[in-house]
mmCIF file of C-alpha atoms and ligand atoms in Angstrom:
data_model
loop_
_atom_site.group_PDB
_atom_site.id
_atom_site.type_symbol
_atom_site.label_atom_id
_atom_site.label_comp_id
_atom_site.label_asym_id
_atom_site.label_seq_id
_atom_site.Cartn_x
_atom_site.Cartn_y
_atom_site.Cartn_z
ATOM 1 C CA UNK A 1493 64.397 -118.715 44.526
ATOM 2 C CA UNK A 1494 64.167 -122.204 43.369
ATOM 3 C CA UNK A 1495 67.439 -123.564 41.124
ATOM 4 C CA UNK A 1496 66.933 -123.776 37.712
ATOM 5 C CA UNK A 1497 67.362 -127.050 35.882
ATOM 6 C CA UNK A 1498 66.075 -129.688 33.682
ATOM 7 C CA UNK A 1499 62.811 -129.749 34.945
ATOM 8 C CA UNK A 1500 62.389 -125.947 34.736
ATOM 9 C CA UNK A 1501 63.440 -126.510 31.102
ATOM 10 C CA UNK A 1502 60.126 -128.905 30.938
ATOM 11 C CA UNK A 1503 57.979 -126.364 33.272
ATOM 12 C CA UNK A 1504 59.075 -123.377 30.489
ATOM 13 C CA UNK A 1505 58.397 -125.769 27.746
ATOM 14 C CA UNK A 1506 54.803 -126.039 28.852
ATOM 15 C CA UNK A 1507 53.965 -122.765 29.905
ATOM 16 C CA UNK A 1508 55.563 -120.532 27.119
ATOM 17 C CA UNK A 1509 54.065 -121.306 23.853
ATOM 18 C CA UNK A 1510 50.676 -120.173 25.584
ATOM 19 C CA UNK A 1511 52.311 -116.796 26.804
ATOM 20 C CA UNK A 1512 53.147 -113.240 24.524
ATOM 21 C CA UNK A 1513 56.408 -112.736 24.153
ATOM 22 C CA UNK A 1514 56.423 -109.808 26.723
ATOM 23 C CA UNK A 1515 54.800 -112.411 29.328
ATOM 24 C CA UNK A 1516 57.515 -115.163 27.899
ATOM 25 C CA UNK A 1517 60.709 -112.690 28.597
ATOM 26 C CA UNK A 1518 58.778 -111.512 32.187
ATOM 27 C CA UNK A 1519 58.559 -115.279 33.062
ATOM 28 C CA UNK A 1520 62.511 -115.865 32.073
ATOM 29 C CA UNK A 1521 63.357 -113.227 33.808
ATOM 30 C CA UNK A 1522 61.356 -114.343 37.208
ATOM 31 C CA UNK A 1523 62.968 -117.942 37.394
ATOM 32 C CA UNK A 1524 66.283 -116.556 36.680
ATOM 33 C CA UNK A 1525 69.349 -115.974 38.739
ATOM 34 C CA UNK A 1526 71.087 -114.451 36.758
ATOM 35 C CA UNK A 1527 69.395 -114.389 32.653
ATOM 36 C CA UNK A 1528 71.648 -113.318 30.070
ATOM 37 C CA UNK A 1529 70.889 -112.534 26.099
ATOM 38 C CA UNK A 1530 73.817 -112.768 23.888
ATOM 39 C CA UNK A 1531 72.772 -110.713 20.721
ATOM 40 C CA UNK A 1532 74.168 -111.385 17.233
ATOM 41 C CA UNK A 1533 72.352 -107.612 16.473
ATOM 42 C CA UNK A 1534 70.240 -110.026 13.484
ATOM 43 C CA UNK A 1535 66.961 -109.036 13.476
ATOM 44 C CA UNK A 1536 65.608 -111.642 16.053
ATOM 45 C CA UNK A 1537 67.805 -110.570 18.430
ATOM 46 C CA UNK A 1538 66.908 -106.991 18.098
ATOM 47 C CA UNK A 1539 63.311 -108.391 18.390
ATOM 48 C CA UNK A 1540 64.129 -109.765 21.727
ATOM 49 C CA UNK A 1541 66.527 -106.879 22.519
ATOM 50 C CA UNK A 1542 63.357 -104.402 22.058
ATOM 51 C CA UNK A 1543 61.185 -106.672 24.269
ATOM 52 C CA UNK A 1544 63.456 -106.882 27.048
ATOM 53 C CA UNK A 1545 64.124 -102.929 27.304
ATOM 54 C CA UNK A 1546 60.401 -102.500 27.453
ATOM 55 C CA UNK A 1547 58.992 -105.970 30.051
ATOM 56 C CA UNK A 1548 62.112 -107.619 31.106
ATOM 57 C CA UNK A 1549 64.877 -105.001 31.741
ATOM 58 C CA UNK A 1550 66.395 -107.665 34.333
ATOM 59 C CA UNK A 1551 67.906 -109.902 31.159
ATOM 60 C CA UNK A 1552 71.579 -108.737 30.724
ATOM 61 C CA UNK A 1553 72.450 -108.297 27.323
ATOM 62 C CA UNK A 1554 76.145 -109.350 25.589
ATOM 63 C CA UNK A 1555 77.460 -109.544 22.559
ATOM 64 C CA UNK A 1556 80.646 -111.131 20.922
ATOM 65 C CA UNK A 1557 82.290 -108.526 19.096
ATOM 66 C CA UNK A 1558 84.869 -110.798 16.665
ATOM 67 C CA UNK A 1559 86.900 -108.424 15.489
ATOM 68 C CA UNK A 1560 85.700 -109.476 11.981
ATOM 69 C CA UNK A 1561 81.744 -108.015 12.193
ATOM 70 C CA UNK A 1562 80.532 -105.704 9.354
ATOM 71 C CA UNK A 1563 80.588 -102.280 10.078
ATOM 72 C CA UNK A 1564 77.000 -102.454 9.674
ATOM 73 C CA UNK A 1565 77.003 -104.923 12.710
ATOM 74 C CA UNK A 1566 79.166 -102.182 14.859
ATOM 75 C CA UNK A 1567 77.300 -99.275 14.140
ATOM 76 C CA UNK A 1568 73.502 -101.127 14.534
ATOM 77 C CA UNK A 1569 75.043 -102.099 18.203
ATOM 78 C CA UNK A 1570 75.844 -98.473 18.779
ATOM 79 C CA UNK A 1571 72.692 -97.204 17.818
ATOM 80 C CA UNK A 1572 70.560 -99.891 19.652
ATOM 81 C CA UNK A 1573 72.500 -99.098 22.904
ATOM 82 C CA UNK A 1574 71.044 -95.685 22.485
ATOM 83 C CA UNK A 1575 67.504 -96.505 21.511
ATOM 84 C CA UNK A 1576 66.957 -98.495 24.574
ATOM 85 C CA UNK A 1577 69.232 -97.089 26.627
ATOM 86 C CA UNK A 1578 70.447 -100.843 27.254
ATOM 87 C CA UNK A 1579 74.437 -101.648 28.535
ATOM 88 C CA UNK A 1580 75.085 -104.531 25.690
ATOM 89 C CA UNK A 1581 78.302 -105.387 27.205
ATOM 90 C CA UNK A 1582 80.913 -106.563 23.984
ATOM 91 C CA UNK A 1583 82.835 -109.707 24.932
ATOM 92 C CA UNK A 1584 86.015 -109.616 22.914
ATOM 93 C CA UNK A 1585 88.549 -113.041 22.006
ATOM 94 C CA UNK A 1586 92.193 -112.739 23.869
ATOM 95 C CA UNK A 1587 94.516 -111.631 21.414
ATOM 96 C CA UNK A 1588 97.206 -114.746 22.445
ATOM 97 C CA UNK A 1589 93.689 -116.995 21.242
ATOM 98 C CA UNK A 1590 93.657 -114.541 17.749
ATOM 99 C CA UNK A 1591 97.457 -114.507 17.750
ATOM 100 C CA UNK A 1592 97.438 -118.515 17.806
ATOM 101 C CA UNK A 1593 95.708 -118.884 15.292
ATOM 102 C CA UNK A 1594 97.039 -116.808 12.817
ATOM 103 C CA UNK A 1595 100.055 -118.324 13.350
ATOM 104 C CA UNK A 1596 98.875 -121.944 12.720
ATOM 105 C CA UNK A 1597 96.044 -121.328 9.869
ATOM 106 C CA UNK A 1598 96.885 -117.438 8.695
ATOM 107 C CA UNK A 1599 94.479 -114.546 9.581
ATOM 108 C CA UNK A 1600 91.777 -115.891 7.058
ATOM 109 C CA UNK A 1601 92.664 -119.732 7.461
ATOM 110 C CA UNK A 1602 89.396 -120.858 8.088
ATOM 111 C CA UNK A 1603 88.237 -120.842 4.361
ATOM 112 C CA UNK A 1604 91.513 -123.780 4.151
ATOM 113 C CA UNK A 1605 89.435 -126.429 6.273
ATOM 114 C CA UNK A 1606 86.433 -127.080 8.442
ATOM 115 C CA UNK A 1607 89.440 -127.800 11.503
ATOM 116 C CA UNK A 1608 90.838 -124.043 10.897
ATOM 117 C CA UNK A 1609 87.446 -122.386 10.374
ATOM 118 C CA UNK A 1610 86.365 -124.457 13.667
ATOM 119 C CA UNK A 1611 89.841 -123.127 15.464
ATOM 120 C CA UNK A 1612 88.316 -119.810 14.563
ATOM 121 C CA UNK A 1613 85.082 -119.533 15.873
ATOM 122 C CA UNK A 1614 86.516 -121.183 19.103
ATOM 123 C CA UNK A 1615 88.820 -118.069 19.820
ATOM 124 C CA UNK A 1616 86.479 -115.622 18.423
ATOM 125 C CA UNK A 1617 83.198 -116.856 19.540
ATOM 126 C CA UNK A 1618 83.033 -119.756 21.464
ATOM 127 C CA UNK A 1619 85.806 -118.632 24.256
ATOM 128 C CA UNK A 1620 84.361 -115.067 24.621
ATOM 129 C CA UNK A 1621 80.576 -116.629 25.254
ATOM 130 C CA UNK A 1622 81.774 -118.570 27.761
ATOM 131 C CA UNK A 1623 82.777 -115.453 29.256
ATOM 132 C CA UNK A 1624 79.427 -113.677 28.811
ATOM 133 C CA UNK A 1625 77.412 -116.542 30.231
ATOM 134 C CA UNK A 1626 79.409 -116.698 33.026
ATOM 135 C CA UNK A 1627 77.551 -116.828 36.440
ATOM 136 C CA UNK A 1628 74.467 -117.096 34.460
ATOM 137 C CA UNK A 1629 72.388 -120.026 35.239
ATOM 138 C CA UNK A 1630 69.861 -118.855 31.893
ATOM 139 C CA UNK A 1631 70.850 -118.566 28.673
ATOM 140 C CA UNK A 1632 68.428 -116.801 26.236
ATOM 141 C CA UNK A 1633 68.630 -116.506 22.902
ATOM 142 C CA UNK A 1634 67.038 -115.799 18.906
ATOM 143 C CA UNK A 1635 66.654 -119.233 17.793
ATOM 144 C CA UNK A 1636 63.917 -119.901 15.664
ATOM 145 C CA UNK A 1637 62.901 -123.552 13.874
ATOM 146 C CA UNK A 1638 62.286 -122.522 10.291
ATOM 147 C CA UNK A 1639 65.877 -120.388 10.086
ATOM 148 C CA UNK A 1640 67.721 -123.801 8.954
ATOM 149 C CA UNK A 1641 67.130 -127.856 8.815
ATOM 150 C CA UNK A 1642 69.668 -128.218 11.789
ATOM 151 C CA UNK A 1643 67.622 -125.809 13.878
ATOM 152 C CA UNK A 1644 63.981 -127.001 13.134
ATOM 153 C CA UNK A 1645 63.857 -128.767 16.598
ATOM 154 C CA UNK A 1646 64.766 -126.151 18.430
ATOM 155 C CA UNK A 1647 62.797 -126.056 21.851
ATOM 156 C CA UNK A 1648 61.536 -123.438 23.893
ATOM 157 C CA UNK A 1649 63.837 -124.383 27.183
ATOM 158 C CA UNK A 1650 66.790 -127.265 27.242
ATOM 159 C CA UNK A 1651 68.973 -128.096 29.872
ATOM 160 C CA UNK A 1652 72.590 -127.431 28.761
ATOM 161 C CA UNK A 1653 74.553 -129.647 30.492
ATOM 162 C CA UNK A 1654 78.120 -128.878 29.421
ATOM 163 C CA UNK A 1655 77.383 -125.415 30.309
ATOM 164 C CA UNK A 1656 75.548 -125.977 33.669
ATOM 165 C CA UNK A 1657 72.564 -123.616 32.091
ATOM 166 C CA UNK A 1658 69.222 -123.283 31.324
ATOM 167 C CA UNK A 1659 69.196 -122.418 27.241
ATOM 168 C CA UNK A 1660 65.765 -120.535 26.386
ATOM 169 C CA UNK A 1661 64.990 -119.422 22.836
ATOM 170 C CA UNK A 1662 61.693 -117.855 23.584
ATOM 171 C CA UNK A 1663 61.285 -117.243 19.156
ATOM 172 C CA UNK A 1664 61.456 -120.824 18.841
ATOM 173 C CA UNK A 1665 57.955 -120.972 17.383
ATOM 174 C CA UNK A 1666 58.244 -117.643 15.543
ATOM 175 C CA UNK A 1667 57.882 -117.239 11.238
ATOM 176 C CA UNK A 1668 59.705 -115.467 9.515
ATOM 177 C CA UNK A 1669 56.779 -113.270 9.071
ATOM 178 C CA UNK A 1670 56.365 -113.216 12.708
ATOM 179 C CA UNK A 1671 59.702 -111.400 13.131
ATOM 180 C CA UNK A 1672 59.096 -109.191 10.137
ATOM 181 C CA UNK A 1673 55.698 -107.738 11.885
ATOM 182 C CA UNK A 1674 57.273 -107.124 15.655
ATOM 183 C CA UNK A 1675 59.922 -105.063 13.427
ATOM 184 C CA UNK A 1676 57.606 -103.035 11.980
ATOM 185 C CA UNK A 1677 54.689 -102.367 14.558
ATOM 186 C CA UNK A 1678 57.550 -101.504 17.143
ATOM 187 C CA UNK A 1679 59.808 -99.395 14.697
ATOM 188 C CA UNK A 1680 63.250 -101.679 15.407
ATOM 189 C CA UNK A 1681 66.469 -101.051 14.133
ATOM 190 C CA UNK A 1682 67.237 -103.634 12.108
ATOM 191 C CA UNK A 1683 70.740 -104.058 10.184
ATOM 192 C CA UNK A 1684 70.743 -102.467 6.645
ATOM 193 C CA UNK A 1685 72.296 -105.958 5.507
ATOM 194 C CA UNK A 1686 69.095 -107.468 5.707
ATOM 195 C CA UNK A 1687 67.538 -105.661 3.152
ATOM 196 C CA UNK A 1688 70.161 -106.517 0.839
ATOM 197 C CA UNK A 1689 69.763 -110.232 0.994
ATOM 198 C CA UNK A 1690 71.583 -111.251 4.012
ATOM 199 C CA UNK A 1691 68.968 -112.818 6.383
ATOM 200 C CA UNK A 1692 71.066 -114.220 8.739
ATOM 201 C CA UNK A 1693 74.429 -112.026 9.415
ATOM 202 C CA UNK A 1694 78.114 -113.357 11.194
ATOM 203 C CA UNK A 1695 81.336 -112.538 10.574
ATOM 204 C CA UNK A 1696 81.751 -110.019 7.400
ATOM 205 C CA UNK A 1697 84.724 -112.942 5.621
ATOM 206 C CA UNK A 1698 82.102 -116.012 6.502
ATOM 207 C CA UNK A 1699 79.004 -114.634 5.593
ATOM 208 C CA UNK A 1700 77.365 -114.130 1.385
ATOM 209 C CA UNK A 1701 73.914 -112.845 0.619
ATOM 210 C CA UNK A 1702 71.294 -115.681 -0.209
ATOM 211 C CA UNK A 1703 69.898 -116.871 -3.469
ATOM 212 C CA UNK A 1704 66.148 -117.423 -3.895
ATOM 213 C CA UNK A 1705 64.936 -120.415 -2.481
ATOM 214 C CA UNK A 1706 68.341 -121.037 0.135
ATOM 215 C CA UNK A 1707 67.532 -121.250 3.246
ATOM 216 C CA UNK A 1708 67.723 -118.261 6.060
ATOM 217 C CA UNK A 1709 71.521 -119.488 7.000
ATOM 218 C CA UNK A 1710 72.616 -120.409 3.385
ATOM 219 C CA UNK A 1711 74.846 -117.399 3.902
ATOM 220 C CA UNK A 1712 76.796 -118.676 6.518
ATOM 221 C CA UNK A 1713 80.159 -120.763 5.817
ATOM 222 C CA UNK A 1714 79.000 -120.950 2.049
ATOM 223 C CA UNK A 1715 81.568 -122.932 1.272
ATOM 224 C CA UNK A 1716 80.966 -125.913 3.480
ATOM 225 C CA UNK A 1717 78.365 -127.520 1.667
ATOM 226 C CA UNK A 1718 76.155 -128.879 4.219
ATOM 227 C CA UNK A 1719 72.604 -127.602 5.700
ATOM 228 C CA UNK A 1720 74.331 -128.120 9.433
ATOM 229 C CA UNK A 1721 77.125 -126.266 9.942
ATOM 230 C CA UNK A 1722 76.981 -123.528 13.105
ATOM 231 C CA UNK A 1723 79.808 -121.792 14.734
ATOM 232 C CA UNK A 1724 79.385 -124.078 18.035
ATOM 233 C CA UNK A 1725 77.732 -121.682 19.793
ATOM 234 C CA UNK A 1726 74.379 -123.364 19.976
ATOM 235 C CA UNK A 1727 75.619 -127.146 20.348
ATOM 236 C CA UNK A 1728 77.394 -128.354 23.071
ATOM 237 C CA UNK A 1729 79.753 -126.447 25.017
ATOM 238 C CA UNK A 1730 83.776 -127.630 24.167
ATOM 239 C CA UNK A 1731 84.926 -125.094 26.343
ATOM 240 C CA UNK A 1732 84.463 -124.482 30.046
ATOM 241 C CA UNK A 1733 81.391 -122.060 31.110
ATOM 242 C CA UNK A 1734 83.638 -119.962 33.112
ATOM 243 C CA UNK A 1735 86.575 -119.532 30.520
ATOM 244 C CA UNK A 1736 89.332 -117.280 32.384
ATOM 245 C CA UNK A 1737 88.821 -113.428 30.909
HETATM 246 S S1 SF4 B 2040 82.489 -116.729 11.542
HETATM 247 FE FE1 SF4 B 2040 84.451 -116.764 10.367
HETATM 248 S S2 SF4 B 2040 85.695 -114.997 11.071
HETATM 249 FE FE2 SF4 B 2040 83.964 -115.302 12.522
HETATM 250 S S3 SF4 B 2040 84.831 -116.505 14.141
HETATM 251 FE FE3 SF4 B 2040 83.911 -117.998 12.720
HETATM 252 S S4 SF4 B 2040 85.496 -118.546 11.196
HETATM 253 FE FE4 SF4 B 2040 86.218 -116.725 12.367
#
């Protein structure tokens, strides 16, 4: 099997958009090593999650559990691991990484600055996905443009670099509506949250229901007022790929 890199990242940006997304997982899944989803449980990742148990059973599925999800997020993971009889393997922070923290900022310090509320998603998210990605040379994920301004370039395959991956967000070209259709004619589980306003669904202390007209991610980190912020998982890595467990 040939090594994946950035011109398989060109090669997938080609071929996909012309593919279903059953044909799009299947050809992931045939230039990978090792493919792994991580899976927020939002509704494009139980999209994807629902594709892969039925044409691409070869992507390994993770999630990072937090510590600080909505119950709705913990028991929508439960019952997706038993509708598609899929092993979504939980990557947890370290508690010294938790334990740090709380000492320096408090155990809800990241509303106090965007340093703390960084410091935060490092231990809780960042550290963990470098632990889920690791010996994984693809990285595939929900990512769609129209969810937010700072993700309306998103392509169908880049080269990650700092993470020595290939990043694939076969959704990239999917609406809104798009999403909303797959739930339906497949029957998904989708998180109850959604229907209550929260289109896009983190951490239960970071994340708000949206107003009309906000945008999908509006939600997240309300109270840093710009359309950019993320959590770091889906810029460059700042942490090793192979982060000790
Ligand atoms: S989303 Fe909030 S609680 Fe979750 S890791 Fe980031 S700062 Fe911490």
């Amino acid at each position: 099997m040939t090594p994946v890199n950035a011109d398989t990242a060109f090669e997938l940006g080609r071929t996909l958009p012309a593919l279903t997304l059953d044909a799009r997982l299947v050809r992931i899944a045939a230039i990978a090593h090792r493919a792994v989803m991580t899976t927020s449980l939002g509704v494009e990742d139980q999209v994807l999650t629902a594709a892969i148990a039925g044409a691409a059973r070869g992507i390994h599925l993770a999630t990072l559990d937090t510590g600080r999800l909505f119950p709705e997020t913990e028991a929508l993971l439960a019952e997706t691991r038993v509708r598609y009889g899929l092993d979504i393997v939980a990557y947890r922070p370290r508690a010294e990484d938790v334990e740090d923290f709380t000492a320096r900022y408090g155990v809800d310090g990241f509303y106090g600055s965007r340093e703390a509320r960084h410091a935060c998603c490092h231990a809780r998210k960042l550290v963990p996905l470098a632990r889920a990605l690791k010996g994984a040379d693809v990285w595939v994920t929900g990512l769609r443009r129209d969810q937010s301004g700072a993700r309306a370039s998103t392509p169908f395959a880049e080269w990650d670099g700092e993470r020595g991956l290939l990043k694939v967000n076969p959704l990239a070209d999917w609406s809104g509506e798009d999403v909303r259709a797959y739930v339906a004619a497949h029957d998904v589980p989708v998180n109850p949250l959604h229907a209550r306003g929260y289109p896009s669904i983190g951490c239960e202390p970071c994340t708000r229901a949206v107003k009309p007209g906000e945008s999908e991610r509006a939600g997240r980190w309300w109270w840093e007022r710009d359309d950019t912020r993320e959590c770091g998982l889906h810029v460059a890595a700042k942490v090793p790929a192979y982060a000790s467990s």
